[in-house]
Amino acid sequence: MTLNIRFLGGASTVTGSKYCVEFDGKRLLVDCGLFQGYKQLRLRNWNPMPTPADQIDAVVLTHAHLDHSGYVPLLVRQGFKGRVHATSGTKDLCNILLPDSGHIQEEDAFFANKHGYSKHEPALPLYTKRDAMDCIRQFHVEKWGQWFEPIPGWKARFTAAGHILGASSLLLEVAGRRVLFSGDLGRPDDSLMNPPEPPPQADTVLIESTYGDRSHPTENLDEELSTALKTVAARGGVAVVPVFAVGRAQAVLHSIAQLKAKAEIPHSLPIFLDSPMAIHTTALFGKHMEEHRLTADQVQDMDHVATMVETPEQSKALIKRHGPMVILAASGMATGGRVLHHLANYLGNHRNMVILTGFQSPGTRGATLASGAPTIRMHGKDIEVRAEIVQLSSASAHADGNQLLDWLKRMPQPASQVYVVHGENQAADTLRQRIERELQWRAVVPEHDSVWPA
Ligand SMILES: [Zn+2]
């Protein structure tokens, strides 16, 4: 009997994280994410799982981002009956993110049918808001640092990964072996989140590599935002900021609150947070005070700096307003959500600006904008890009190559095997080479749907 890991997603790509740990006829799925980005990746969401859902005994989520949690509603619909173990923060966020994901998919299918631009007849949602709300019943909250048994005889424990609220690394102990899943690791110098905890000792490590081939520049978010917002305010334009509702939205709000307090940007510059999800997530910072660096006052300031735009009607009414103003709206890679109608409305004017706030997966509209494309496609139409496109280099919620290596180095003893996951090929392979060269640990970049010993 060997302990194996089947890489069902998050292998040679940043999305779709799903690692199936198999031993003695039992199966634990670590993360259950959606594929996003390139169409050939997104199509994988429609394929039946190579490991049938009803043969999976339990799921553990490292954090709530959809590329780690967004497949849970579908897994449940396909017959998964077990528990979904997560930290309290992850459950709170999934409660916000998953129903929204279902809602967006229903909306996309509705639009496609109405305008007839889908190749499928009729276009169907991957899952519905109802599916997403139903699956939350199977969630089970686990405490930080405490062992739990997702499967009888299998022990698991969460440590803080500093990436977003609730984000964790997972240590799994099965059949005398210890396997550590890094999850998405935050930056030790993040403006919002506490630094990741050092890794506990393990035999095998799966480490993320989103920025495995990069080092983050030292300039900080406040400086970059201040420059961009001063520019757009001076020319009376509108800054559209696609934000990840969870994480980057709050970092940007916190930074804007500080810039206003220091009078570095005009106090009168109107800021709108046009994302119910981001609004609800911002409120959660007050509930999970132990996970981040903000004081109660700073949480309040972050909450008060923007006008909250709750309803779709209020969101559409923003279009009648004139600049200068700043609109933060999800999704962060402009793959869906309210940011789309703002982009459609403001991209055509050179006075306006789009501020991209984090990693843009290849194949997303965000990546297309970052590459300087003259047009982008939305709801079946090509939209001309005349607005200035700014990509913030400092607004990443992920550790860079050096920080990932530093994290590994803090493990008391070398691991016998490292699997480099959650990165595009170039990033993953660069990190693999550095682990082999600088740490002299064995490292592999697994291919999609490959099986390796744990
Ligand atoms: Zn993440």
Short mmCIF file of C-alpha atoms and ligand atoms in Angstrom, two decimals:
data_model
loop_
_atom_site.label_atom_id
_atom_site.label_comp_id
_atom_site.label_asym_id
_atom_site.label_seq_id
_atom_site.Cartn_x
_atom_site.Cartn_y
_atom_site.Cartn_z
CA MET A 1 0.00 0.00 0.00
CA THR A 2 1.50 3.30 -0.99
CA LEU A 3 0.44 6.78 -0.09
CA ASN A 4 -0.16 8.62 -3.36
CA ILE A 5 -1.14 12.09 -4.50
CA ARG A 6 -3.11 12.55 -7.67
CA PHE A 7 -2.72 16.07 -9.09
CA LEU A 8 -6.24 16.83 -10.36
CA GLY A 9 -5.62 20.57 -10.72
CA GLY A 10 -3.23 23.31 -9.75
CA ALA A 11 -0.45 21.37 -11.51
CA SER A 12 1.40 23.41 -14.18
CA THR A 13 -1.28 26.10 -13.79
CA VAL A 14 -2.32 28.51 -11.02
CA THR A 15 -5.97 27.51 -11.04
CA GLY A 16 -8.15 24.48 -10.30
CA SER A 17 -6.20 23.35 -7.21
CA LYS A 18 -7.23 19.76 -6.36
CA TYR A 19 -4.84 17.28 -4.76
CA CYS A 20 -6.29 13.86 -4.07
CA VAL A 21 -4.38 11.96 -1.36
CA GLU A 22 -5.05 8.22 -1.62
CA PHE A 23 -4.19 5.43 0.81
CA ASP A 24 -5.71 2.04 1.54
CA GLY A 25 -8.88 2.73 -0.46
CA LYS A 26 -9.50 6.09 1.23
CA ARG A 27 -9.37 9.46 -0.55
CA LEU A 28 -8.93 12.97 0.81
CA LEU A 29 -9.23 15.92 -1.54
CA VAL A 30 -7.05 18.85 -0.49
CA ASP A 31 -8.58 21.95 -2.12
CA CYS A 32 -11.42 21.81 -4.59
CA GLY A 33 -10.89 24.73 -6.95
CA LEU A 34 -12.29 25.93 -10.24
CA PHE A 35 -10.16 26.20 -13.34
CA GLN A 36 -10.07 29.79 -14.59
CA GLY A 37 -8.42 31.67 -17.43
CA TYR A 38 -7.77 30.00 -20.79
CA LYS A 39 -10.81 28.38 -22.35
CA GLN A 40 -9.12 24.96 -22.54
CA LEU A 41 -8.60 25.21 -18.76
CA ARG A 42 -12.15 26.38 -18.05
CA LEU A 43 -13.51 23.50 -20.12
CA ARG A 44 -11.93 21.10 -17.60
CA ASN A 45 -14.58 22.27 -15.10
CA TRP A 46 -17.16 20.54 -17.31
CA ASN A 47 -15.33 17.21 -17.51
CA PRO A 48 -16.28 14.50 -15.05
CA MET A 49 -13.76 14.28 -12.18
CA PRO A 50 -11.15 11.57 -12.89
CA THR A 51 -11.80 10.47 -9.29
CA PRO A 52 -15.60 10.23 -8.93
CA ALA A 53 -17.08 12.55 -6.31
CA ASP A 54 -18.82 9.75 -4.40
CA GLN A 55 -15.47 7.99 -3.93
CA ILE A 56 -13.95 10.94 -2.08
CA ASP A 57 -14.24 10.58 1.70
CA ALA A 58 -13.50 14.15 2.81
CA VAL A 59 -12.34 17.55 1.56
CA VAL A 60 -9.99 20.00 3.27
CA LEU A 61 -9.74 23.59 2.00
CA THR A 62 -6.60 25.70 2.50
CA HIS A 63 -8.49 28.92 1.72
CA ALA A 64 -11.58 30.41 0.15
CA HIS A 65 -10.37 31.81 -3.19
CA LEU A 66 -12.43 30.20 -5.95
CA ASP A 67 -9.44 28.54 -7.56
CA HIS A 68 -9.23 26.55 -4.27
CA SER A 69 -12.90 26.27 -3.23
CA GLY A 70 -15.09 27.04 -6.25
CA TYR A 71 -15.63 23.41 -7.31
CA VAL A 72 -17.15 22.32 -3.96
CA PRO A 73 -20.79 22.98 -5.07
CA LEU A 74 -20.22 20.83 -8.14
CA LEU A 75 -18.54 18.06 -6.14
CA VAL A 76 -21.56 17.98 -3.83
CA ARG A 77 -23.96 17.94 -6.77
CA GLN A 78 -22.00 15.00 -8.19
CA GLY A 79 -22.62 13.01 -5.01
CA PHE A 80 -19.92 13.96 -2.51
CA LYS A 81 -21.47 13.30 0.93
CA GLY A 82 -18.51 13.92 3.28
CA ARG A 83 -17.33 16.89 5.28
CA VAL A 84 -15.51 19.96 4.00
CA HIS A 85 -12.98 20.90 6.69
CA ALA A 86 -11.86 24.53 6.82
CA THR A 87 -10.85 27.30 9.20
CA SER A 88 -13.55 29.64 10.48
CA GLY A 89 -12.34 32.45 8.19
CA THR A 90 -12.44 30.17 5.16
CA LYS A 91 -15.99 29.06 5.94
CA ASP A 92 -17.10 32.69 6.43
CA LEU A 93 -15.58 33.68 3.10
CA CYS A 94 -16.94 30.63 1.23
CA ASN A 95 -20.35 31.65 2.50
CA ILE A 96 -19.87 34.89 0.53
CA LEU A 97 -17.84 33.68 -2.46
CA LEU A 98 -19.54 30.43 -3.47
CA PRO A 99 -23.14 31.71 -3.79
CA ASP A 100 -21.79 34.68 -5.73
CA SER A 101 -19.90 32.34 -8.04
CA GLY A 102 -23.12 30.38 -8.67
CA HIS A 103 -24.97 33.64 -9.29
CA ILE A 104 -22.38 34.86 -11.83
CA GLN A 105 -22.57 31.54 -13.66
CA GLU A 106 -26.34 31.72 -13.85
CA GLU A 107 -26.08 35.29 -15.12
CA ASP A 108 -23.48 34.40 -17.78
CA ALA A 109 -25.66 31.55 -19.03
CA PHE A 110 -28.67 33.90 -19.10
CA PHE A 111 -26.76 36.53 -21.14
CA ALA A 112 -25.40 33.93 -23.52
CA ASN A 113 -28.89 32.60 -24.16
CA LYS A 114 -30.43 36.06 -24.51
CA HIS A 115 -27.84 37.28 -27.01
CA GLY A 116 -27.26 33.92 -28.65
CA TYR A 117 -23.47 33.98 -28.47
CA SER A 118 -23.00 30.61 -26.78
CA LYS A 119 -22.10 27.57 -28.87
CA HIS A 120 -24.15 25.49 -26.44
CA GLU A 121 -27.93 25.38 -26.82
CA PRO A 122 -29.06 26.39 -24.27
CA ALA A 123 -26.04 27.63 -22.28
CA LEU A 124 -26.12 26.15 -18.76
CA PRO A 125 -24.51 27.38 -15.53
CA LEU A 126 -21.79 25.14 -14.10
CA TYR A 127 -23.75 25.36 -10.86
CA THR A 128 -26.35 27.65 -9.37
CA LYS A 129 -26.48 29.95 -6.38
CA ARG A 130 -28.79 27.37 -4.74
CA ASP A 131 -26.18 24.57 -5.25
CA ALA A 132 -23.58 26.80 -3.62
CA MET A 133 -25.76 27.66 -0.64
CA ASP A 134 -26.60 23.98 -0.13
CA CYS A 135 -22.98 22.82 -0.05
CA ILE A 136 -22.13 25.11 2.90
CA ARG A 137 -24.03 22.68 5.18
CA GLN A 138 -21.21 20.17 4.71
CA PHE A 139 -18.56 22.60 6.00
CA HIS A 140 -16.94 21.81 9.31
CA VAL A 141 -14.83 24.41 11.12
CA GLU A 142 -11.44 23.38 12.55
CA LYS A 143 -9.33 25.42 14.98
CA TRP A 144 -5.89 26.77 14.11
CA GLY A 145 -3.05 24.46 15.21
CA GLN A 146 -5.33 21.64 16.45
CA TRP A 147 -5.25 18.13 15.02
CA PHE A 148 -8.44 16.82 13.47
CA GLU A 149 -9.27 13.54 11.68
CA PRO A 150 -10.77 14.14 8.22
CA ILE A 151 -10.67 10.35 7.73
CA PRO A 152 -10.38 7.90 10.67
CA GLY A 153 -6.65 7.43 11.39
CA TRP A 154 -5.61 10.42 9.20
CA LYS A 155 -4.50 13.48 11.16
CA ALA A 156 -4.52 17.02 9.84
CA ARG A 157 -3.69 20.47 11.23
CA PHE A 158 -3.92 24.06 9.91
CA THR A 159 -1.19 26.70 10.32
CA ALA A 160 -1.58 30.31 9.17
CA ALA A 161 -0.41 31.08 5.63
CA GLY A 162 -0.91 34.87 5.76
CA HIS A 163 -2.50 35.08 2.29
CA ILE A 164 -6.11 36.12 3.05
CA LEU A 165 -8.44 35.72 6.05
CA GLY A 166 -8.59 32.05 6.99
CA ALA A 167 -5.77 31.06 4.63
CA SER A 168 -3.79 28.10 5.89
CA SER A 169 -1.09 25.61 5.20
CA LEU A 170 -2.16 22.04 5.91
CA LEU A 171 -0.06 19.35 7.59
CA LEU A 172 -1.34 15.84 6.97
CA GLU A 173 -0.10 12.74 8.80
CA VAL A 174 -1.04 9.43 7.19
CA ALA A 175 0.57 6.00 7.45
CA GLY A 176 3.58 7.41 9.29
CA ARG A 177 4.30 10.06 6.66
CA ARG A 178 3.87 13.80 6.97
CA VAL A 179 2.75 15.75 3.92
CA LEU A 180 2.66 19.56 4.02
CA PHE A 181 0.50 21.61 1.63
CA SER A 182 1.72 25.21 1.64
CA GLY A 183 -1.57 26.58 0.30
CA ASP A 184 -1.16 30.07 -1.11
CA LEU A 185 1.54 31.77 0.93
CA GLY A 186 1.30 35.47 1.76
CA ARG A 187 4.17 37.93 1.81
CA PRO A 188 6.01 38.30 5.10
CA ASP A 189 5.82 42.09 4.58
CA ASP A 190 2.12 42.26 3.58
CA SER A 191 0.38 45.50 4.60
CA LEU A 192 -2.72 43.67 5.80
CA MET A 193 -2.10 40.08 6.81
CA ASN A 194 0.19 38.59 9.46
CA PRO A 195 3.24 36.80 8.02
CA PRO A 196 2.95 33.04 7.27
CA GLU A 197 3.85 30.74 10.16
CA PRO A 198 7.08 28.76 9.64
CA PRO A 199 6.46 25.32 8.12
CA PRO A 200 6.22 22.33 10.47
CA GLN A 201 8.50 19.37 9.71
CA ALA A 202 7.25 17.15 6.87
CA ASP A 203 8.57 14.40 4.57
CA THR A 204 6.84 15.72 1.48
CA VAL A 205 5.94 19.33 0.66
CA LEU A 206 3.63 20.73 -2.00
CA ILE A 207 4.62 24.35 -2.46
CA GLU A 208 2.84 27.01 -4.49
CA SER A 209 4.87 28.88 -7.13
CA THR A 210 2.60 31.66 -8.46
CA TYR A 211 5.54 34.10 -8.39
CA GLY A 212 8.27 31.41 -8.32
CA ASP A 213 10.26 33.18 -11.06
CA ARG A 214 9.89 36.75 -9.77
CA SER A 215 11.00 39.02 -6.98
CA HIS A 216 8.58 41.67 -5.84
CA PRO A 217 9.89 45.22 -6.16
CA THR A 218 10.41 47.08 -2.90
CA GLU A 219 8.17 50.09 -3.71
CA ASN A 220 5.05 49.98 -1.64
CA LEU A 221 1.35 49.95 -2.40
CA ASP A 222 0.79 53.43 -0.88
CA GLU A 223 3.33 55.04 -3.23
CA GLU A 224 2.08 53.30 -6.36
CA LEU A 225 -1.57 54.04 -5.60
CA SER A 226 -0.85 57.62 -4.64
CA THR A 227 0.88 58.31 -7.98
CA ALA A 228 -1.91 56.68 -10.00
CA LEU A 229 -4.80 58.31 -8.12
CA LYS A 230 -3.24 61.78 -8.14
CA THR A 231 -2.83 61.52 -11.91
CA VAL A 232 -6.38 60.44 -12.62
CA ALA A 233 -7.86 62.94 -10.12
CA ALA A 234 -5.93 65.80 -11.74
CA ARG A 235 -7.35 65.06 -15.17
CA GLY A 236 -10.89 64.53 -13.86
CA GLY A 237 -10.97 60.92 -14.96
CA VAL A 238 -12.44 57.75 -13.53
CA ALA A 239 -10.18 55.05 -12.12
CA VAL A 240 -11.68 51.59 -12.45
CA VAL A 241 -9.94 49.19 -10.10
CA PRO A 242 -10.74 45.51 -10.70
CA VAL A 243 -10.25 43.99 -7.26
CA PHE A 244 -10.22 40.54 -5.81
CA ALA A 245 -13.17 40.97 -3.45
CA VAL A 246 -11.25 39.05 -0.84
CA GLY A 247 -7.81 40.37 0.03
CA ARG A 248 -6.74 42.98 -2.51
CA ALA A 249 -9.92 45.04 -2.15
CA GLN A 250 -9.16 45.51 1.54
CA ALA A 251 -5.46 46.23 0.96
CA VAL A 252 -6.40 48.95 -1.55
CA LEU A 253 -9.07 50.42 0.78
CA HIS A 254 -6.66 50.45 3.72
CA SER A 255 -4.03 52.16 1.59
CA ILE A 256 -6.51 54.78 0.28
CA ALA A 257 -7.67 55.48 3.87
CA GLN A 258 -4.06 56.12 4.88
CA LEU A 259 -3.35 58.29 1.81
CA LYS A 260 -6.41 60.41 2.55
CA ALA A 261 -5.47 60.74 6.24
CA LYS A 262 -2.00 61.94 5.20
CA ALA A 263 -3.59 64.25 2.60
CA GLU A 264 -1.49 62.62 -0.13
CA ILE A 265 -4.59 62.30 -2.29
CA PRO A 266 -7.51 64.74 -2.17
CA HIS A 267 -9.82 64.01 0.74
CA SER A 268 -12.76 64.85 -1.51
CA LEU A 269 -11.91 62.20 -4.14
CA PRO A 270 -15.02 59.96 -4.17
CA ILE A 271 -14.30 56.26 -3.66
CA PHE A 272 -16.94 53.61 -4.43
CA LEU A 273 -16.72 49.99 -3.41
CA ASP A 274 -19.03 48.36 -5.94
CA SER A 275 -18.96 44.78 -4.74
CA PRO A 276 -21.29 43.33 -2.11
CA MET A 277 -18.75 40.54 -1.64
CA ALA A 278 -15.93 42.95 -0.92
CA ILE A 279 -18.22 44.90 1.43
CA HIS A 280 -19.05 41.74 3.41
CA THR A 281 -15.42 40.64 3.43
CA THR A 282 -14.30 44.01 4.75
CA ALA A 283 -16.74 43.53 7.63
CA LEU A 284 -15.12 40.17 8.44
CA PHE A 285 -11.81 41.88 9.29
CA GLY A 286 -13.47 43.01 12.52
CA LYS A 287 -14.41 39.40 13.36
CA HIS A 288 -10.98 37.84 12.69
CA MET A 289 -8.74 40.42 14.38
CA GLU A 290 -6.02 37.88 15.30
CA GLU A 291 -5.17 37.12 11.66
CA HIS A 292 -4.22 40.58 10.40
CA ARG A 293 -2.15 43.62 11.31
CA LEU A 294 -4.89 46.27 11.46
CA THR A 295 -6.06 47.91 14.67
CA ALA A 296 -9.78 48.27 15.39
CA ASP A 297 -9.52 51.94 14.33
CA GLN A 298 -7.84 51.02 11.05
CA VAL A 299 -10.55 48.43 10.35
CA GLN A 300 -13.12 51.21 10.87
CA ASP A 301 -11.24 53.64 8.60
CA MET A 302 -11.01 50.97 5.88
CA ASP A 303 -14.75 50.47 6.25
CA HIS A 304 -15.58 54.20 6.06
CA VAL A 305 -13.28 55.39 3.29
CA ALA A 306 -15.56 54.21 0.48
CA THR A 307 -19.24 54.55 -0.35
CA MET A 308 -20.65 51.04 -0.38
CA VAL A 309 -22.59 50.21 -3.53
CA GLU A 310 -24.93 47.35 -2.67
CA THR A 311 -27.58 46.96 -5.35
CA PRO A 312 -27.18 46.47 -9.13
CA GLU A 313 -29.33 49.62 -9.60
CA GLN A 314 -26.90 51.71 -7.51
CA SER A 315 -24.05 50.18 -9.48
CA LYS A 316 -25.61 51.16 -12.83
CA ALA A 317 -26.42 54.65 -11.48
CA LEU A 318 -22.68 55.28 -10.99
CA ILE A 319 -22.41 55.62 -14.76
CA LYS A 320 -24.33 58.92 -14.61
CA ARG A 321 -21.71 60.44 -12.29
CA HIS A 322 -18.78 62.44 -13.62
CA GLY A 323 -15.14 62.04 -12.64
CA PRO A 324 -12.96 62.31 -10.81
CA MET A 325 -13.84 59.20 -8.91
CA VAL A 326 -12.49 55.76 -8.10
CA ILE A 327 -14.57 52.62 -8.54
CA LEU A 328 -13.39 49.38 -6.96
CA ALA A 329 -15.30 46.41 -8.37
CA ALA A 330 -14.85 42.65 -8.64
CA SER A 331 -13.59 40.46 -10.18
CA GLY A 332 -9.87 41.14 -9.90
CA MET A 333 -9.00 39.64 -13.29
CA ALA A 334 -12.15 41.07 -14.95
CA THR A 335 -13.43 37.56 -15.65
CA GLY A 336 -16.92 38.52 -14.47
CA GLY A 337 -18.85 40.65 -12.00
CA ARG A 338 -19.78 44.33 -11.92
CA VAL A 339 -16.35 45.52 -13.05
CA LEU A 340 -17.33 44.47 -16.58
CA HIS A 341 -19.97 47.17 -17.07
CA HIS A 342 -17.58 49.79 -15.67
CA LEU A 343 -14.85 48.68 -18.06
CA ALA A 344 -17.30 48.72 -20.97
CA ASN A 345 -18.29 52.26 -19.96
CA TYR A 346 -14.92 53.84 -19.14
CA LEU A 347 -12.29 52.05 -21.27
CA GLY A 348 -12.98 54.22 -24.32
CA ASN A 349 -11.82 57.53 -22.75
CA HIS A 350 -8.12 58.41 -22.44
CA ARG A 351 -8.73 60.47 -19.26
CA ASN A 352 -9.71 57.30 -17.43
CA MET A 353 -7.50 54.68 -15.91
CA VAL A 354 -7.69 50.98 -15.12
CA ILE A 355 -5.60 49.94 -12.12
CA LEU A 356 -4.85 46.21 -12.05
CA THR A 357 -4.18 45.07 -8.51
CA GLY A 358 -2.71 41.59 -8.53
CA PHE A 359 -1.74 38.50 -10.47
CA GLN A 360 -3.55 38.28 -13.82
CA SER A 361 -3.91 34.67 -15.00
CA PRO A 362 -3.06 34.20 -18.67
CA GLY A 363 -6.21 34.13 -20.77
CA THR A 364 -8.20 36.50 -18.52
CA ARG A 365 -9.35 39.99 -19.61
CA GLY A 366 -7.07 41.40 -16.92
CA ALA A 367 -4.05 39.77 -18.57
CA THR A 368 -5.20 41.07 -21.97
CA LEU A 369 -5.41 44.62 -20.58
CA ALA A 370 -2.02 44.27 -18.86
CA SER A 371 -0.46 43.21 -22.18
CA GLY A 372 -1.54 46.48 -23.81
CA ALA A 373 -4.13 45.00 -26.19
CA PRO A 374 -6.02 47.67 -28.23
CA THR A 375 -9.40 45.97 -27.65
CA ILE A 376 -10.94 43.50 -25.24
CA ARG A 377 -13.96 41.29 -25.72
CA MET A 378 -16.93 41.58 -23.35
CA HIS A 379 -20.39 40.06 -23.62
CA GLY A 380 -19.73 39.17 -27.24
CA LYS A 381 -18.46 42.66 -28.28
CA ASP A 382 -15.00 44.14 -28.85
CA ILE A 383 -14.40 47.22 -26.68
CA GLU A 384 -11.71 49.72 -27.61
CA VAL A 385 -9.07 50.42 -24.94
CA ARG A 386 -8.18 54.13 -24.72
CA ALA A 387 -7.90 54.45 -20.94
CA GLU A 388 -4.48 54.28 -19.30
CA ILE A 389 -3.67 50.82 -17.92
CA VAL A 390 -1.64 50.69 -14.72
CA GLN A 391 -0.47 47.42 -13.19
CA LEU A 392 0.45 47.71 -9.51
CA SER A 393 3.60 45.73 -8.91
CA SER A 394 3.27 45.77 -5.15
CA ALA A 395 -0.28 44.55 -4.78
CA SER A 396 0.37 40.86 -4.62
CA ALA A 397 -0.99 38.58 -1.92
CA HIS A 398 1.63 35.95 -2.79
CA ALA A 399 5.20 35.41 -1.63
CA ASP A 400 7.85 35.82 -4.37
CA GLY A 401 10.57 33.30 -5.28
CA ASN A 402 12.96 34.34 -2.50
CA GLN A 403 10.19 34.41 0.09
CA LEU A 404 9.00 30.92 -0.93
CA LEU A 405 12.55 29.57 -0.56
CA ASP A 406 12.96 31.37 2.78
CA TRP A 407 9.78 29.73 4.00
CA LEU A 408 11.04 26.26 3.02
CA LYS A 409 14.41 26.95 4.70
CA ARG A 410 12.66 27.48 8.02
CA MET A 411 11.64 23.82 8.12
CA PRO A 412 13.74 22.18 10.88
CA GLN A 413 15.07 19.34 8.63
CA PRO A 414 15.16 18.99 4.83
CA ALA A 415 12.09 17.41 3.22
CA SER A 416 12.72 14.28 1.17
CA GLN A 417 10.45 15.38 -1.69
CA VAL A 418 9.00 18.66 -2.90
CA TYR A 419 6.23 19.01 -5.48
CA VAL A 420 6.10 22.46 -7.03
CA VAL A 421 2.46 23.31 -7.79
CA HIS A 422 0.14 26.28 -8.40
CA GLY A 423 2.30 28.07 -10.96
CA GLU A 424 2.53 28.55 -14.71
CA ASN A 425 5.28 26.35 -16.23
CA GLN A 426 8.00 29.01 -16.23
CA ALA A 427 7.36 30.06 -12.61
CA ALA A 428 7.06 26.49 -11.32
CA ASP A 429 10.19 25.27 -13.09
CA THR A 430 12.29 28.25 -11.97
CA LEU A 431 11.34 27.54 -8.35
CA ARG A 432 12.03 23.81 -8.84
CA GLN A 433 15.55 24.58 -10.09
CA ARG A 434 16.24 26.91 -7.18
CA ILE A 435 15.03 24.32 -4.63
CA GLU A 436 17.32 21.70 -6.16
CA ARG A 437 20.30 24.04 -6.48
CA GLU A 438 20.05 26.14 -3.32
CA LEU A 439 18.54 23.65 -0.86
CA GLN A 440 19.63 20.39 -2.53
CA TRP A 441 16.15 18.98 -1.94
CA ARG A 442 14.47 16.77 -4.54
CA ALA A 443 11.84 18.75 -6.44
CA VAL A 444 9.42 17.91 -9.26
CA VAL A 445 6.79 19.87 -11.21
CA PRO A 446 3.94 17.34 -11.56
CA GLU A 447 1.82 17.30 -14.70
CA HIS A 448 -1.94 17.62 -14.71
CA ASP A 449 -3.64 14.37 -13.64
CA SER A 450 -0.35 12.63 -12.78
CA VAL A 451 0.08 10.40 -9.71
CA TRP A 452 3.13 10.60 -7.43
CA PRO A 453 4.11 8.94 -4.16
CA ALA A 454 3.52 11.23 -1.16
ZN ZN B 1 -5.44 32.42 -3.20
#
